[in-house]
PDB file of C-alpha atoms in Angstrom:
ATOM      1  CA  UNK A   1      -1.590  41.882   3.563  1.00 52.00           C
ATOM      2  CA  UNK A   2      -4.223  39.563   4.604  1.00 53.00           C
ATOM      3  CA  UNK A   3      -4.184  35.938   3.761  1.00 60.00           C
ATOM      4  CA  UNK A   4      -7.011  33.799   2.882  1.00 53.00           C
ATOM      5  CA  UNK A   5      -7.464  30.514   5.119  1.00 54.00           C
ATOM      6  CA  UNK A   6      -7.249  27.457   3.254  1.00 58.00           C
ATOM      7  CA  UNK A   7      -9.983  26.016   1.024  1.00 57.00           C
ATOM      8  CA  UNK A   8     -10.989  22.991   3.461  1.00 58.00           C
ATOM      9  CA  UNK A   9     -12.811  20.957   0.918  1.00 64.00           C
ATOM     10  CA  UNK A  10      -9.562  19.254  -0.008  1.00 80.00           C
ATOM     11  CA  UNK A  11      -9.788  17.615   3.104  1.00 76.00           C
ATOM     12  CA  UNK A  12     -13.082  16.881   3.253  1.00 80.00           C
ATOM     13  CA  UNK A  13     -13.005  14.970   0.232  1.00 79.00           C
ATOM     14  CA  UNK A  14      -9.976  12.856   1.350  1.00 74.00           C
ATOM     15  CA  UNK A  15     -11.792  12.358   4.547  1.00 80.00           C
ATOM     16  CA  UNK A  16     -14.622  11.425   2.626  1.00 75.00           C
ATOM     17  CA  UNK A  17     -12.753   8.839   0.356  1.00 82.00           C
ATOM     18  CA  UNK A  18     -10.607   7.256   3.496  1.00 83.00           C
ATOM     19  CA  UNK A  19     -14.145   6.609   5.652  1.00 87.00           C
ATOM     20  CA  UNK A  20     -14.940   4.649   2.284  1.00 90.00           C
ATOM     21  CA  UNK A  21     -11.897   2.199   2.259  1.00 91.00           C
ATOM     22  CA  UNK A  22     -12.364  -0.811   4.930  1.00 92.00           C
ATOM     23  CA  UNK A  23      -9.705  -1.120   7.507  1.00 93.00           C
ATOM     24  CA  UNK A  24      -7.833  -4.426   6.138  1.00 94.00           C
ATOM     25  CA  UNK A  25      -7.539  -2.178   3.099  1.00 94.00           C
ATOM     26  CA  UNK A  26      -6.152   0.343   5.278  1.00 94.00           C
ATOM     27  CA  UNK A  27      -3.538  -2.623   7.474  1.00 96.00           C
ATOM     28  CA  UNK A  28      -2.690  -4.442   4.362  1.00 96.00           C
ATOM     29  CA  UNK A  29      -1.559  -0.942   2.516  1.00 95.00           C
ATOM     30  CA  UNK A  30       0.864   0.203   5.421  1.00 97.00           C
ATOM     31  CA  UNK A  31       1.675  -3.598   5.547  1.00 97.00           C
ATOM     32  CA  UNK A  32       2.982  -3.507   1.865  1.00 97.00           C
ATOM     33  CA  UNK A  33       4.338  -0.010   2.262  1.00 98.00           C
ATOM     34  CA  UNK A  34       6.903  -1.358   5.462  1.00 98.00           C
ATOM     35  CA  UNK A  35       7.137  -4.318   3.252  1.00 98.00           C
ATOM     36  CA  UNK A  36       8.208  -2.194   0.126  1.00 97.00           C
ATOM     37  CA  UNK A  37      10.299   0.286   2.569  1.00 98.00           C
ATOM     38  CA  UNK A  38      12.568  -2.762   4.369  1.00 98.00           C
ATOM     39  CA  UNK A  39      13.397  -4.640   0.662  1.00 98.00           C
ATOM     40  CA  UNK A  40      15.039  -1.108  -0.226  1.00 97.00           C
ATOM     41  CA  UNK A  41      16.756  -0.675   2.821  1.00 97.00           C
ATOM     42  CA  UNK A  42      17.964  -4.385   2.621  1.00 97.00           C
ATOM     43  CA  UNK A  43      19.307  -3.621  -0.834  1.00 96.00           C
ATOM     44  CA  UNK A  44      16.850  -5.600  -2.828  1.00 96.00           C
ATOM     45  CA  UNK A  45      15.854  -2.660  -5.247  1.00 92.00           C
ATOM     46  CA  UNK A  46      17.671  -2.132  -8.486  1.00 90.00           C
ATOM     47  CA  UNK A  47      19.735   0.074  -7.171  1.00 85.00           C
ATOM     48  CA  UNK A  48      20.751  -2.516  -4.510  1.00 84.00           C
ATOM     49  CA  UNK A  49      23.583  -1.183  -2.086  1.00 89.00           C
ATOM     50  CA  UNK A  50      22.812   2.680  -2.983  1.00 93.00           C
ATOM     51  CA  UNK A  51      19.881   2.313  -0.924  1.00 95.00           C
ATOM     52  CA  UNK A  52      21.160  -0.435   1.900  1.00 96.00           C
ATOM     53  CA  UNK A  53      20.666   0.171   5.457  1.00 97.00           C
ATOM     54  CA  UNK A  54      20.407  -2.723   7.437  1.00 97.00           C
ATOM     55  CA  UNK A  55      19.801  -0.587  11.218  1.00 97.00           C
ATOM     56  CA  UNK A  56      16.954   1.043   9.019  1.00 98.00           C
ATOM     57  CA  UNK A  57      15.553  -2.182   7.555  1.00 98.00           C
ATOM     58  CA  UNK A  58      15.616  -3.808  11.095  1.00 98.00           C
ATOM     59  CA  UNK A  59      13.262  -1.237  12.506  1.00 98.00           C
ATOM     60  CA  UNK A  60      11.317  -1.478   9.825  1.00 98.00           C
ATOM     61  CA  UNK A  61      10.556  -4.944   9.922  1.00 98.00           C
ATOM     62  CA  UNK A  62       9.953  -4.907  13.234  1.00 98.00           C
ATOM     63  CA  UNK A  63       7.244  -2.479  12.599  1.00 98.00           C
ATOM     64  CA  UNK A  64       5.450  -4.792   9.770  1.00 98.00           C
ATOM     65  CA  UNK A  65       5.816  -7.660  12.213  1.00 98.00           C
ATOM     66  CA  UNK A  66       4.266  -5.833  15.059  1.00 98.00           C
ATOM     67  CA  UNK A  67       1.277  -4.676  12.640  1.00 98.00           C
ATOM     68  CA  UNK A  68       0.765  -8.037  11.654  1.00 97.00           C
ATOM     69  CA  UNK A  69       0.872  -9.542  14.769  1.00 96.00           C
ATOM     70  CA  UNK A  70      -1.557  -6.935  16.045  1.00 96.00           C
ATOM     71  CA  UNK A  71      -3.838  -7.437  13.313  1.00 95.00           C
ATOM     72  CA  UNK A  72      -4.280 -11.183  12.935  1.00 88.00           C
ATOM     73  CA  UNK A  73      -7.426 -11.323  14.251  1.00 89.00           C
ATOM     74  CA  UNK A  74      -8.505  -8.575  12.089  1.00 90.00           C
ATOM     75  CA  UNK A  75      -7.488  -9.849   8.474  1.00 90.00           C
ATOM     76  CA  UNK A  76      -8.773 -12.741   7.395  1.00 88.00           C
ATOM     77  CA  UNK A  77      -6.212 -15.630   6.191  1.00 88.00           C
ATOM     78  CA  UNK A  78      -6.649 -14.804   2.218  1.00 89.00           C
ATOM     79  CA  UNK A  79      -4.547 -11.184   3.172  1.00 90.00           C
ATOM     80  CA  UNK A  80      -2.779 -12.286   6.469  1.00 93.00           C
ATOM     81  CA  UNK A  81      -1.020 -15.477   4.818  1.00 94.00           C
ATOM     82  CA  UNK A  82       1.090 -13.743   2.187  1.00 95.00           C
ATOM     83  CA  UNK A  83       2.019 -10.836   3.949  1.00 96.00           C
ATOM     84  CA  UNK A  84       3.179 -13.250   6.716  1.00 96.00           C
ATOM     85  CA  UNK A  85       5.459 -14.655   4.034  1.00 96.00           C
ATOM     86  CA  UNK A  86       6.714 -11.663   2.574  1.00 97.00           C
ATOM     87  CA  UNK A  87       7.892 -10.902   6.441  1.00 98.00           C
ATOM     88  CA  UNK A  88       9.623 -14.076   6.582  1.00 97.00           C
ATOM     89  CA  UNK A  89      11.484 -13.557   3.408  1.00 97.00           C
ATOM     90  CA  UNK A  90      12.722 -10.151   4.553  1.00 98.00           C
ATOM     91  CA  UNK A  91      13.403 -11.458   7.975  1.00 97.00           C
ATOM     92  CA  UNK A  92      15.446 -14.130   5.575  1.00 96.00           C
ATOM     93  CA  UNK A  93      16.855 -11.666   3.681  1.00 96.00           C
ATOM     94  CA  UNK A  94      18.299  -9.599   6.804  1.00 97.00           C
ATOM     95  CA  UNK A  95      20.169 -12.220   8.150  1.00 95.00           C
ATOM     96  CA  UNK A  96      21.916 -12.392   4.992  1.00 94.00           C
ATOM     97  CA  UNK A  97      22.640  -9.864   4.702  1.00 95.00           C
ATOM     98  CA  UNK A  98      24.064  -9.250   8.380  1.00 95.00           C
ATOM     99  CA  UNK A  99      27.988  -9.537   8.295  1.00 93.00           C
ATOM    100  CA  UNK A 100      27.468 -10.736  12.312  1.00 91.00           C
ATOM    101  CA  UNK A 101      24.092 -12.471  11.736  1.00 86.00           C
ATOM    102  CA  UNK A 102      21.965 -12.023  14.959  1.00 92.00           C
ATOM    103  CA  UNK A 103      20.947 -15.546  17.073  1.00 91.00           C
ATOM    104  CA  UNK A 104      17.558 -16.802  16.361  1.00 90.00           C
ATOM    105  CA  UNK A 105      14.374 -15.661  17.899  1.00 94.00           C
ATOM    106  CA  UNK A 106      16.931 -12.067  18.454  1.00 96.00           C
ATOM    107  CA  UNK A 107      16.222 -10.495  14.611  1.00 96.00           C
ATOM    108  CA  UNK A 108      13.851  -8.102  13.923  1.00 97.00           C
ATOM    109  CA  UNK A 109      10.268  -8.824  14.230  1.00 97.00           C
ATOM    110  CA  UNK A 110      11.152 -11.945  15.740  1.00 97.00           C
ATOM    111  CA  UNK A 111       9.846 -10.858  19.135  1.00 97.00           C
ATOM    112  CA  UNK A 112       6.517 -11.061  17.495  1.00 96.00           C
ATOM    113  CA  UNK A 113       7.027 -13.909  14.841  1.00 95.00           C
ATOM    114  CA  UNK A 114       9.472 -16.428  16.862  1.00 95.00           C
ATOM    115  CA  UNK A 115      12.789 -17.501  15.299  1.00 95.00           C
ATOM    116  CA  UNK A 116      12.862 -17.736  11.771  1.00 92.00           C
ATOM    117  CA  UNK A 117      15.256 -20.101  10.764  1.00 87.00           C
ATOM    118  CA  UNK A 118      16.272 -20.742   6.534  1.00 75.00           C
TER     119      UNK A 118
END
């Protein structure tokens, strides 16, 4: 039995629709998805503690402060500014959180952002 190869135009057309969509679309997207991603691991959904995983949440706000520290050059102050923020209140939020609360400037992300104190 011989099978068909796949029907590439699917891709094409996504390829097609992401070489539409600017890069700070693109940065401030995965920005909100790690943003998104770390409140739910942090146990800040509904669900709250179902969901918590602090060792999961740390690497993941690592990650959206090393994107936004790569990228502040590249987006402009209107989309850099609240995403900083949003950061700050999950870097916040982790040390909460922590039952052994890490020493500043040692969280996560703060390698990138500096200490963040409350």
């Amino acid at each position: 039995m011989s099978e068909t190869p796949p029907e590439n135009t699917d891709f094409d057309a996504m390829t097609r629709d992401i070489a539409e969509v600017p890069a700070v679309e693109v940065i401030v997207t995965v920005a909100v998805n790690l943003m998104s991603a770390a409140a739910v691991k942090l146990g800040l959904s509904e669900e709250g503690e179902q969901y918590k995983d602090l060792d999961e949440a740390r690497k993941l706000i690592t990650a959206l402060a090393g994107l936004l520290d790569a990228s502040t050059t590249e987006v402009s102050s209107f989309h850099a500014a609240p995403l900083r923020d949003g950061l700050k209140s999950l870097q916040l939020a982790f040390r909460e959180a922590s039952l052994v609360p890490d020493d500043p400037g040692q969280g996560p992300g703060e390698k990138y952002t500096g200490p963040v104190y409350g």
